[in-house]
Amino acid sequence: MAEDSYQAEPDPEREDDAYLLDRQAVARIIYAVDIEDRDLLLKEMEPLHPADIADLLEQINAFDRRRLIELYGVEFDGDILSELDDSIREEVIGLLTPEVLFDAVRDLESDDVVDLVEDLEDQQQQAILNALEHGDRVAVQQSLTYPEYSAGRLMQREVVMAPSHWNVGEAIDFLRNQDDLPDQFYHLILVDPRLRPVGNVTLGKLMAARREVLLKDLVEETFHVIPVTQDEGDVAYAFNQYHLISAPVVDENERLVGVITIDDAMVVLDEEHEEDIMRLAGVGDESSLADRVLETTKRRFPWLAVNLVTAILASLVIAQFEAAIAQIVALAVLMPIVASMGGNAGTQSLTVAVRAIATKDLTGSNVWRVIRREVLVGLLNGLVFAVVMGAVGVLWFGGPELGYVIAAAMVINLVVAGLAGTVIPIVLDRIGVDPALASGAFVTTVTDVVGFFAFLGLAAMVLL
Amino acid sequence: MAEDSYQAEPDPEREDDAYLLDRQAVARIIYAVDIEDRDLLLKEMEPLHPADIADLLEQINAFDRRRLIELYGVEFDGDILSELDDSIREEVIGLLTPEVLFDAVRDLESDDVVDLVEDLEDQQQQAILNALEHGDRVAVQQSLTYPEYSAGRLMQREVVMAPSHWNVGEAIDFLRNQDDLPDQFYHLILVDPRLRPVGNVTLGKLMAARREVLLKDLVEETFHVIPVTQDEGDVAYAFNQYHLISAPVVDENERLVGVITIDDAMVVLDEEHEEDIMRLAGVGDESSLADRVLETTKRRFPWLAVNLVTAILASLVIAQFEAAIAQIVALAVLMPIVASMGGNAGTQSLTVAVRAIATKDLTGSNVWRVIRREVLVGLLNGLVFAVVMGAVGVLWFGGPELGYVIAAAMVINLVVAGLAGTVIPIVLDRIGVDPALASGAFVTTVTDVVGFFAFLGLAAMVLL
């Protein structure tokens, strides 16, 4: 059966890189597609996990993708769709025949279907919902009523619970008589008579305990309940902070409505990090190499446009000192150095601040201490580079005055960089703007403007 | 008992932010320390998870930290040490009395002790090892023989395994007769007669199946075996890619030596992301806001030094065109714009490339397609901004020639940015240098040099 086919056997030859989808594998698969040899294709695809097959589809071009999917036919697994990047998911779904799509989707757990359909256009969403059995369809539609990126979208609705007054024997008998336990579950959730979760018992402890032990004496020390409307980023944070394996989800009446497991939280943590990195770099929420040229161009445009405004602002500052530059051209040669150093120091500070805000390490309790630290770091590095650049200025252009000017401007800009790089993300966060997204533009503007102004202004005062 | 004290009860008032350590809580705790009221301190600390207490210790200053730890005394839990940031761990361990330290460490699992001691100086490491019971000490010392950041350091040595020919009944009887099952385990690992792992059975499936069913008929579809020397980053990648919950670890003879669980993999994934973000920003492997000023200054220095060299290189390019600038000062005003836009576009491309390499999405199979895409994106955005800046140039400084020059330089630099931002990380990765660490400096050098050279060179040709 195809579903058992992606077991990775221990294989000493690939110990160092456990990734099955290497360049040769892709080449062999494309070759099988080229010669339209279905048996060969199935043989080559057999060792691949659905996540690897999704990666494969993302890596090859649209033409090969279409031919591969057509040749692969009914082997297409629903998990591949779940793993596929949003950017080509609709395209791939459009390539599947209705029968293949129906089969693929029916194998999925309800939370995977939610994840799959939530970003699809209405027509495809409806086609997939129609493929589901009635019970599953209702479950998926109910999950879709929760806000996007909420715990409600992330949770499984299948929960395994027991009254908190039971003992181990009762729980084991209950579990062994259940027909439809979920595929993956790690805790028995204890509930009170009003279905409010009050504790978690791991299956391992249940296995190990004597039958007469009360469940409430086996509950885990750490027990964390998640409100159904909580943002998925906060859910991932809680799993990471408190080392949760699974956590019950409750509605506004604190009644148990589902459970979130760590594997789903890990995916969210990964996505949030990725998003932060991309936002810090001004890439926008671009998620994939599979995005097309026009799409990518449009996504990157806004940040470049913001940067253009920033750069023009800096130019306006320079324009104030045209007379000085006309007299001493060396100023034009040296001025980008001060701005560039400030920009880099500012980026260092802001990255540390943005991450510390995201991980809740930067709080009201230590904000002043952190700002002071960043300013002092800027001052110290500023002094070191002031000495270096002062010397370079003297050696390169003769007179010591130019050296003094660039040294002073360097110290000023690195202190400002430390200050702006910390205060700007904090302020943005306080007013509800994602600091990862917007800090870069503001901080660079400050360091460019201050860098040029300090250097050229001091030069105009001292040298002219 | 203190150990049961950090259960988070559902509390509607803090639904939106599940984080217990808010500013008020910190202030109340410091107040209790100030008035040396131990009962009040214990009451305020009671709802906090060890991870929260670790955060608290990181957020307050060294003076308060010492006073708090002294007042808190024997309540100090070993898990707090595990959660503490490296930068203050030695300091905190130094503040504990030997008795408190012994008690704290004895409660920990062996993999947590490994994590705790591996970065400590010899004397503290020895003190902690001495506190352990003989069996635990041997286990920890054995783990320390594996390379740092390897699967061997990450794994638990306590495994629960069964012969692959057993049935469910035999497995359940075996588990229920075990005295010392690990606290946390999720799979029964099936092994062949030579102790090589051949499959995983979830405890849930074991619970649900009839006694006569063979274990080998219940194994999970996805089964992934990890070599003990594998890098922890690759381990985390495998957990994330294949949605593993736990995975057996094998030695060079493919014999089972331990097991890694997803919660530990999630911590690694989080750390690797953090490291990537910090490296991309040139912050070095700075891990914490608790680092001191001098330390932070030193860590940030190298990247700023590299940037200074880059900036001086760019200045040398500008110096070649001093004559042109002396004649047309507008060149000095406009030139930073081209370089700045190139730097930003290059950062966008390189961030996408660095992440795609890290997630194994950028491979031999699609490298040329990705490079072509980035160049085309650079070309398209370059054309748009060329029109904008061309117009700005004309309006601001009169004559159309300056507009042509800046427009052409913009196109050139954005294309080069797309090319350099993709090729440089790929080449660095191929020659074994971490692209997250080194790409930025190279790409900025290229975009600065090309930006100034294209703009000033074209200007010298066209305008003089």
CSV table of C-alpha atoms in Angstrom, one decimal, chain A residues 51-417:
chain,number,residue,atom,x,y,z
A,51,ALA,CA,6.3,16.5,2.9
A,52,ASP,CA,9.1,15.6,0.5
A,53,ILE,CA,6.7,15.2,-2.4
A,54,ALA,CA,5.3,18.6,-1.6
A,55,ASP,CA,8.9,20.0,-1.7
A,56,LEU,CA,9.5,18.3,-5.0
A,57,LEU,CA,6.4,19.8,-6.5
A,58,GLU,CA,7.5,23.3,-5.3
A,59,GLN,CA,11.0,22.8,-6.7
A,60,ILE,CA,10.1,21.8,-10.3
A,61,ASN,CA,8.6,24.1,-12.8
A,62,ALA,CA,4.9,24.3,-13.7
A,63,PHE,CA,5.2,22.2,-16.8
A,64,ASP,CA,6.9,19.3,-15.1
A,65,ARG,CA,4.5,19.7,-12.2
A,66,ARG,CA,1.4,19.1,-14.4
A,67,ARG,CA,2.9,16.1,-16.2
A,68,LEU,CA,4.1,14.6,-12.9
A,69,ILE,CA,0.7,14.9,-11.3
A,70,GLU,CA,-1.1,13.4,-14.3
A,71,LEU,CA,1.2,10.4,-14.4
A,72,TYR,CA,1.2,9.9,-10.6
A,73,GLY,CA,-2.6,9.8,-10.7
A,74,VAL,CA,-4.5,8.1,-7.9
A,75,GLU,CA,-1.4,7.7,-5.8
A,76,PHE,CA,-1.7,11.3,-4.9
A,77,ASP,CA,-2.1,11.5,-1.1
A,78,GLY,CA,-4.1,14.1,0.8
A,79,ASP,CA,-1.1,14.8,3.1
A,80,ILE,CA,0.8,16.2,0.1
A,81,LEU,CA,-1.8,18.9,-0.3
A,82,SER,CA,-1.5,19.8,3.4
A,83,GLU,CA,2.2,20.1,3.1
A,84,LEU,CA,2.1,22.2,-0.1
A,85,ASP,CA,3.0,25.8,0.0
A,86,ASP,CA,0.0,28.1,-0.4
A,87,SER,CA,1.5,29.7,-3.5
A,88,ILE,CA,1.0,26.5,-5.7
A,89,ARG,CA,-1.7,24.7,-3.7
A,90,GLU,CA,-4.6,26.0,-5.8
A,91,GLU,CA,-2.7,25.2,-9.0
A,92,VAL,CA,-2.1,21.6,-7.9
A,93,ILE,CA,-5.7,21.1,-6.7
A,94,GLY,CA,-6.8,22.4,-10.1
A,95,LEU,CA,-4.7,19.7,-11.7
A,96,LEU,CA,-6.2,16.8,-9.8
A,97,THR,CA,-9.1,14.9,-11.3
A,98,PRO,CA,-12.2,15.1,-9.1
A,99,GLU,CA,-11.8,11.4,-8.1
A,100,VAL,CA,-8.2,11.8,-7.0
A,101,LEU,CA,-9.1,14.9,-5.1
A,102,PHE,CA,-12.0,13.2,-3.3
A,103,ASP,CA,-9.9,10.2,-2.3
A,104,ALA,CA,-7.0,12.5,-1.2
A,105,VAL,CA,-9.2,14.7,1.0
A,106,ARG,CA,-11.2,11.9,2.7
A,107,ASP,CA,-8.0,10.5,4.2
A,108,LEU,CA,-7.2,13.7,6.1
A,109,GLU,CA,-7.9,14.6,9.7
A,110,SER,CA,-10.4,17.4,10.2
A,111,ASP,CA,-7.8,19.9,11.4
A,112,ASP,CA,-5.7,19.2,8.3
A,113,VAL,CA,-8.7,19.8,6.1
A,114,VAL,CA,-9.3,23.1,7.8
A,115,ASP,CA,-5.7,24.1,7.2
A,116,LEU,CA,-6.0,23.0,3.6
A,117,VAL,CA,-9.2,24.8,2.7
A,118,GLU,CA,-9.0,28.0,4.7
A,119,ASP,CA,-7.0,29.9,2.1
A,120,LEU,CA,-8.7,28.4,-1.0
A,121,GLU,CA,-11.0,30.3,-3.2
A,122,ASP,CA,-14.7,29.6,-2.7
A,123,GLN,CA,-15.1,27.2,-5.6
A,124,GLN,CA,-12.2,24.9,-4.6
A,125,GLN,CA,-13.2,25.1,-1.0
A,126,GLN,CA,-16.7,24.0,-1.8
A,127,ALA,CA,-15.4,21.1,-3.9
A,128,ILE,CA,-13.3,19.8,-1.1
A,129,LEU,CA,-16.1,20.2,1.5
A,130,ASN,CA,-18.4,18.3,-0.8
A,131,ALA,CA,-15.9,15.4,-0.9
A,132,LEU,CA,-16.1,15.0,2.9
A,133,GLU,CA,-18.5,12.8,4.8
A,134,HIS,CA,-21.2,14.7,6.6
A,135,GLY,CA,-19.7,14.5,10.1
A,136,ASP,CA,-16.3,15.7,8.9
A,137,ARG,CA,-17.8,18.5,6.8
A,138,VAL,CA,-19.7,19.9,9.8
A,139,ALA,CA,-16.6,19.7,11.9
A,140,VAL,CA,-14.6,21.6,9.3
A,141,GLN,CA,-17.3,24.2,8.8
A,142,GLN,CA,-17.5,24.7,12.5
A,143,SER,CA,-13.7,25.2,12.8
A,144,LEU,CA,-13.9,27.8,9.9
A,145,THR,CA,-16.2,29.9,12.1
A,146,TYR,CA,-13.3,30.7,14.4
A,147,PRO,CA,-11.1,33.6,13.5
A,148,GLU,CA,-8.2,33.0,11.2
A,149,TYR,CA,-4.9,32.3,13.1
A,150,SER,CA,-6.8,31.4,16.3
A,151,ALA,CA,-6.5,28.3,18.5
A,152,GLY,CA,-9.9,27.3,17.1
A,153,ARG,CA,-8.5,26.8,13.7
A,154,LEU,CA,-5.5,24.9,15.0
A,155,MET,CA,-7.1,22.5,17.3
A,156,GLN,CA,-8.4,18.9,16.7
A,157,ARG,CA,-12.0,18.5,17.7
A,158,GLU,CA,-11.4,14.8,18.6
A,159,VAL,CA,-10.6,14.8,22.4
A,160,VAL,CA,-10.2,12.0,24.8
A,161,MET,CA,-11.5,12.9,28.2
A,162,ALA,CA,-12.5,11.3,31.5
A,163,PRO,CA,-14.2,12.5,34.7
A,164,SER,CA,-11.7,13.7,37.2
A,165,HIS,CA,-13.0,11.3,39.9
A,166,TRP,CA,-12.1,8.1,37.9
A,167,ASN,CA,-9.3,5.8,38.8
A,168,VAL,CA,-6.7,4.3,36.5
A,169,GLY,CA,-8.7,1.0,36.0
A,170,GLU,CA,-11.8,2.8,35.0
A,171,ALA,CA,-9.8,5.0,32.5
A,172,ILE,CA,-8.0,2.0,30.9
A,173,ASP,CA,-11.3,0.0,30.5
A,174,PHE,CA,-12.9,3.1,29.0
A,175,LEU,CA,-10.1,3.6,26.5
A,176,ARG,CA,-9.9,0.0,25.5
A,177,ASN,CA,-13.6,-0.1,24.8
A,178,GLN,CA,-13.6,3.0,22.6
A,179,ASP,CA,-14.0,2.3,18.9
A,180,ASP,CA,-12.8,5.6,17.5
A,181,LEU,CA,-9.9,7.0,19.4
A,182,PRO,CA,-8.0,9.7,17.5
A,183,ASP,CA,-4.8,8.5,15.7
A,184,GLN,CA,-2.6,10.7,17.7
A,185,PHE,CA,-3.2,11.6,21.3
A,186,TYR,CA,-0.9,11.8,24.3
A,187,HIS,CA,-3.0,12.8,27.3
A,188,LEU,CA,-6.2,11.9,28.9
A,189,ILE,CA,-7.9,15.1,29.7
A,190,LEU,CA,-9.6,15.2,33.1
A,191,VAL,CA,-12.9,17.2,33.1
A,192,ASP,CA,-15.2,18.3,35.9
A,193,PRO,CA,-19.0,17.7,35.6
A,194,ARG,CA,-19.4,20.9,33.6
A,195,LEU,CA,-16.9,19.6,31.0
A,196,ARG,CA,-14.2,22.1,32.1
A,197,PRO,CA,-10.7,20.6,31.8
A,198,VAL,CA,-8.9,20.3,35.2
A,199,GLY,CA,-5.8,18.2,34.4
A,200,ASN,CA,-3.8,16.1,32.0
A,201,VAL,CA,-2.7,12.5,32.6
A,202,THR,CA,-0.1,11.1,30.2
A,203,LEU,CA,-0.8,7.8,28.7
A,204,GLY,CA,2.6,6.6,29.9
A,205,LYS,CA,1.7,7.3,33.6
A,206,LEU,CA,-1.7,5.6,33.0
A,207,MET,CA,0.1,2.5,31.7
A,208,ALA,CA,2.5,2.4,34.6
A,209,ALA,CA,0.0,3.0,37.5
A,210,ARG,CA,-1.9,0.5,39.5
A,211,ARG,CA,-5.6,0.2,38.7
A,212,GLU,CA,-6.9,1.7,41.9
A,213,VAL,CA,-4.8,4.9,41.8
A,214,LEU,CA,-6.9,8.0,41.3
A,215,LEU,CA,-6.4,9.9,38.0
A,216,LYS,CA,-6.2,13.2,39.8
A,217,ASP,CA,-3.1,11.9,41.6
A,218,LEU,CA,-1.4,11.4,38.3
A,219,VAL,CA,-1.9,14.8,36.7
A,220,GLU,CA,1.0,16.6,35.1
A,221,GLU,CA,2.5,19.4,37.1
A,222,THR,CA,2.3,21.8,34.2
A,223,PHE,CA,-1.3,22.2,32.9
A,224,HIS,CA,-2.1,25.0,30.5
A,225,VAL,CA,-5.6,25.7,29.1
A,226,ILE,CA,-5.9,27.6,25.8
A,227,PRO,CA,-8.9,29.9,25.0
A,228,VAL,CA,-10.4,29.0,21.6
A,229,THR,CA,-9.9,32.6,20.4
A,230,GLN,CA,-6.3,32.9,21.4
A,231,ASP,CA,-3.9,33.9,18.6
A,232,GLU,CA,-1.9,30.9,17.3
A,233,GLY,CA,1.4,32.8,17.9
A,234,ASP,CA,0.6,33.0,21.6
A,235,VAL,CA,-0.4,29.3,21.5
A,236,ALA,CA,3.0,28.4,20.0
A,237,TYR,CA,4.7,30.6,22.6
A,238,ALA,CA,3.0,28.8,25.4
A,239,PHE,CA,4.0,25.4,24.0
A,240,ASN,CA,7.6,26.5,23.7
A,241,GLN,CA,7.8,28.3,27.0
A,242,TYR,CA,6.1,25.6,29.1
A,243,HIS,CA,7.2,22.5,27.2
A,244,LEU,CA,3.6,21.4,26.6
A,245,ILE,CA,2.9,18.3,24.6
A,246,SER,CA,-0.8,18.8,24.2
A,247,ALA,CA,-3.2,21.4,25.7
A,248,PRO,CA,-7.0,21.5,26.0
A,249,VAL,CA,-8.8,24.3,24.2
A,250,VAL,CA,-11.9,25.8,25.9
A,251,ASP,CA,-14.7,28.1,24.8
A,252,GLU,CA,-15.8,31.2,26.5
A,253,ASN,CA,-17.6,29.1,29.1
A,254,GLU,CA,-14.4,27.3,29.8
A,255,ARG,CA,-15.8,24.1,28.4
A,256,LEU,CA,-13.5,21.7,26.6
A,257,VAL,CA,-13.9,22.1,22.8
A,258,GLY,CA,-10.7,20.6,21.4
A,259,VAL,CA,-7.1,19.9,21.9
A,260,ILE,CA,-3.9,21.3,20.3
A,261,THR,CA,-0.8,19.1,20.0
A,262,ILE,CA,2.8,20.2,20.0
A,263,ASP,CA,3.4,19.2,16.3
A,264,ASP,CA,0.9,21.8,15.2
A,265,ALA,CA,2.3,24.3,17.6
A,266,MET,CA,5.8,23.6,16.2
A,267,VAL,CA,4.6,24.4,12.6
A,268,VAL,CA,3.2,27.7,13.8
A,269,LEU,CA,6.4,28.6,15.7
A,270,ASP,CA,8.3,27.8,12.5
A,271,GLU,CA,6.0,30.0,10.4
A,272,GLU,CA,6.1,32.9,12.9
A,273,HIS,CA,9.8,32.9,12.9
A,274,GLU,CA,9.9,32.8,9.1
A,275,GLU,CA,7.5,35.7,9.0
A,276,ASP,CA,9.6,37.7,11.4
A,277,ILE,CA,12.8,37.1,9.4
A,278,MET,CA,11.1,38.1,6.1
A,279,ARG,CA,9.5,41.1,7.7
A,280,LEU,CA,12.8,42.2,9.2
A,281,ALA,CA,14.3,42.0,5.7
A,282,GLY,CA,11.4,43.9,4.1
A,283,VAL,CA,10.4,41.0,2.0
A,284,GLY,CA,6.8,41.1,3.0
A,285,ASP,CA,4.9,37.9,3.8
A,286,GLU,CA,6.5,36.1,0.9
A,287,SER,CA,6.4,32.5,1.7
A,288,SER,CA,8.0,30.6,-1.0
A,289,LEU,CA,10.5,30.2,-3.8
A,290,ALA,CA,7.6,29.0,-5.9
A,291,ASP,CA,6.1,32.4,-6.1
A,292,ARG,CA,6.1,33.9,-9.6
A,293,VAL,CA,8.2,36.9,-10.7
A,294,LEU,CA,5.3,39.4,-10.9
A,295,GLU,CA,4.0,38.4,-7.5
A,296,THR,CA,7.4,38.6,-5.9
A,297,THR,CA,8.1,41.9,-7.5
A,298,LYS,CA,4.9,43.3,-6.1
A,299,ARG,CA,5.6,41.9,-2.6
A,300,ARG,CA,9.0,43.5,-2.5
A,301,PHE,CA,7.9,46.8,-3.9
A,302,PRO,CA,6.4,48.5,-0.9
A,303,TRP,CA,9.5,48.2,1.2
A,304,LEU,CA,11.7,49.5,-1.6
A,305,ALA,CA,9.3,52.4,-2.0
A,306,VAL,CA,9.6,53.2,1.7
A,307,ASN,CA,13.3,53.0,1.4
A,308,LEU,CA,13.3,55.4,-1.5
A,309,VAL,CA,11.5,57.9,0.6
A,310,THR,CA,14.0,57.4,3.3
A,311,ALA,CA,16.9,57.8,0.9
A,312,ILE,CA,15.4,60.9,-0.6
A,313,LEU,CA,15.0,62.4,2.9
A,314,ALA,CA,18.7,61.7,3.5
A,315,SER,CA,19.5,63.3,0.1
A,316,LEU,CA,17.6,66.4,1.2
A,317,VAL,CA,19.8,66.6,4.2
A,318,ILE,CA,22.9,66.4,2.0
A,319,ALA,CA,21.5,69.0,-0.3
A,320,GLN,CA,21.6,71.5,2.6
A,321,PHE,CA,25.3,71.2,2.5
A,322,GLU,CA,26.0,71.5,-1.2
A,323,ALA,CA,28.2,74.5,-0.6
A,324,ALA,CA,30.3,72.7,1.9
A,325,ILE,CA,30.7,69.7,-0.5
A,326,ALA,CA,31.5,72.0,-3.4
A,327,GLN,CA,34.4,73.4,-1.3
A,328,ILE,CA,35.7,70.1,0.1
A,329,VAL,CA,34.9,67.1,-2.1
A,330,ALA,CA,36.4,64.8,0.5
A,331,LEU,CA,33.1,65.2,2.4
A,332,ALA,CA,31.2,63.5,-0.3
A,333,VAL,CA,33.8,60.7,-0.3
A,334,LEU,CA,33.6,60.1,3.5
A,335,MET,CA,29.9,60.9,4.3
A,336,PRO,CA,28.5,57.4,3.3
A,337,ILE,CA,30.7,55.8,5.9
A,338,VAL,CA,29.1,57.4,8.9
A,339,ALA,CA,25.6,56.8,7.6
A,340,SER,CA,26.4,53.1,6.8
A,341,MET,CA,27.9,52.4,10.2
A,342,GLY,CA,24.9,53.9,11.9
A,343,GLY,CA,22.5,51.9,9.7
A,344,ASN,CA,24.3,48.7,10.7
A,345,ALA,CA,24.5,49.4,14.4
A,346,GLY,CA,20.8,50.4,14.3
A,347,THR,CA,19.9,47.1,12.6
A,348,GLN,CA,21.8,45.2,15.3
A,349,SER,CA,19.9,47.0,18.1
A,350,LEU,CA,16.6,46.7,16.4
A,351,THR,CA,16.9,43.0,15.7
A,352,VAL,CA,17.7,42.3,19.3
A,353,ALA,CA,14.8,44.5,20.4
A,354,VAL,CA,12.3,43.0,18.0
A,355,ARG,CA,13.3,39.4,19.0
A,356,ALA,CA,13.2,40.3,22.7
A,357,ILE,CA,9.7,41.7,22.3
A,358,ALA,CA,8.6,38.6,20.4
A,359,THR,CA,9.9,36.3,23.1
A,360,LYS,CA,8.5,38.5,25.9
A,361,ASP,CA,12.0,39.0,27.2
A,362,LEU,CA,11.8,42.8,26.8
A,363,THR,CA,9.1,44.1,29.3
A,364,GLY,CA,8.2,47.0,31.4
A,365,SER,CA,10.5,45.7,34.1
A,366,ASN,CA,13.8,45.9,32.1
A,367,VAL,CA,13.0,48.4,29.3
A,368,TRP,CA,15.1,51.2,30.7
A,369,ARG,CA,18.0,48.9,31.5
A,370,VAL,CA,18.0,47.6,27.9
A,371,ILE,CA,17.8,51.1,26.4
A,372,ARG,CA,20.7,52.2,28.6
A,373,ARG,CA,22.7,49.1,27.5
A,374,GLU,CA,22.1,49.7,23.8
A,375,VAL,CA,23.1,53.4,24.1
A,376,LEU,CA,26.3,52.4,26.0
A,377,VAL,CA,27.1,49.7,23.5
A,378,GLY,CA,26.7,52.3,20.7
A,379,LEU,CA,28.9,54.8,22.6
A,380,LEU,CA,31.7,52.2,23.1
A,381,ASN,CA,31.7,50.9,19.6
A,382,GLY,CA,31.3,54.5,18.4
A,383,LEU,CA,34.4,55.5,20.3
A,384,VAL,CA,36.5,52.7,18.9
A,385,PHE,CA,35.4,53.4,15.3
A,386,ALA,CA,35.8,57.1,15.9
A,387,VAL,CA,39.5,56.5,16.6
A,388,VAL,CA,39.9,54.3,13.6
A,389,MET,CA,38.0,56.6,11.2
A,390,GLY,CA,39.7,59.7,12.7
A,391,ALA,CA,43.0,58.1,11.8
A,392,VAL,CA,41.8,57.1,8.4
A,393,GLY,CA,40.5,60.6,7.8
A,394,VAL,CA,43.8,62.2,8.8
A,395,LEU,CA,46.0,59.8,6.8
A,396,TRP,CA,43.8,59.9,3.7
A,397,PHE,CA,43.0,63.6,3.5
A,398,GLY,CA,45.8,65.2,5.4
A,399,GLY,CA,44.6,67.7,8.0
A,400,PRO,CA,43.4,66.6,11.5
A,401,GLU,CA,40.2,68.6,11.4
A,402,LEU,CA,38.5,66.2,9.0
A,403,GLY,CA,39.5,63.4,11.3
A,404,TYR,CA,37.9,65.1,14.3
A,405,VAL,CA,34.7,65.7,12.4
A,406,ILE,CA,34.3,62.1,11.2
A,407,ALA,CA,35.2,60.8,14.6
A,408,ALA,CA,32.6,63.0,16.4
A,409,ALA,CA,29.9,62.2,13.8
A,410,MET,CA,30.6,58.4,14.2
A,411,VAL,CA,30.1,58.6,18.0
A,412,ILE,CA,27.0,60.6,17.6
A,413,ASN,CA,25.5,58.3,15.0
A,414,LEU,CA,26.3,55.1,16.8
A,415,VAL,CA,24.7,56.3,20.0
A,416,VAL,CA,21.6,57.5,18.1
A,417,ALA,CA,21.5,54.1,16.4
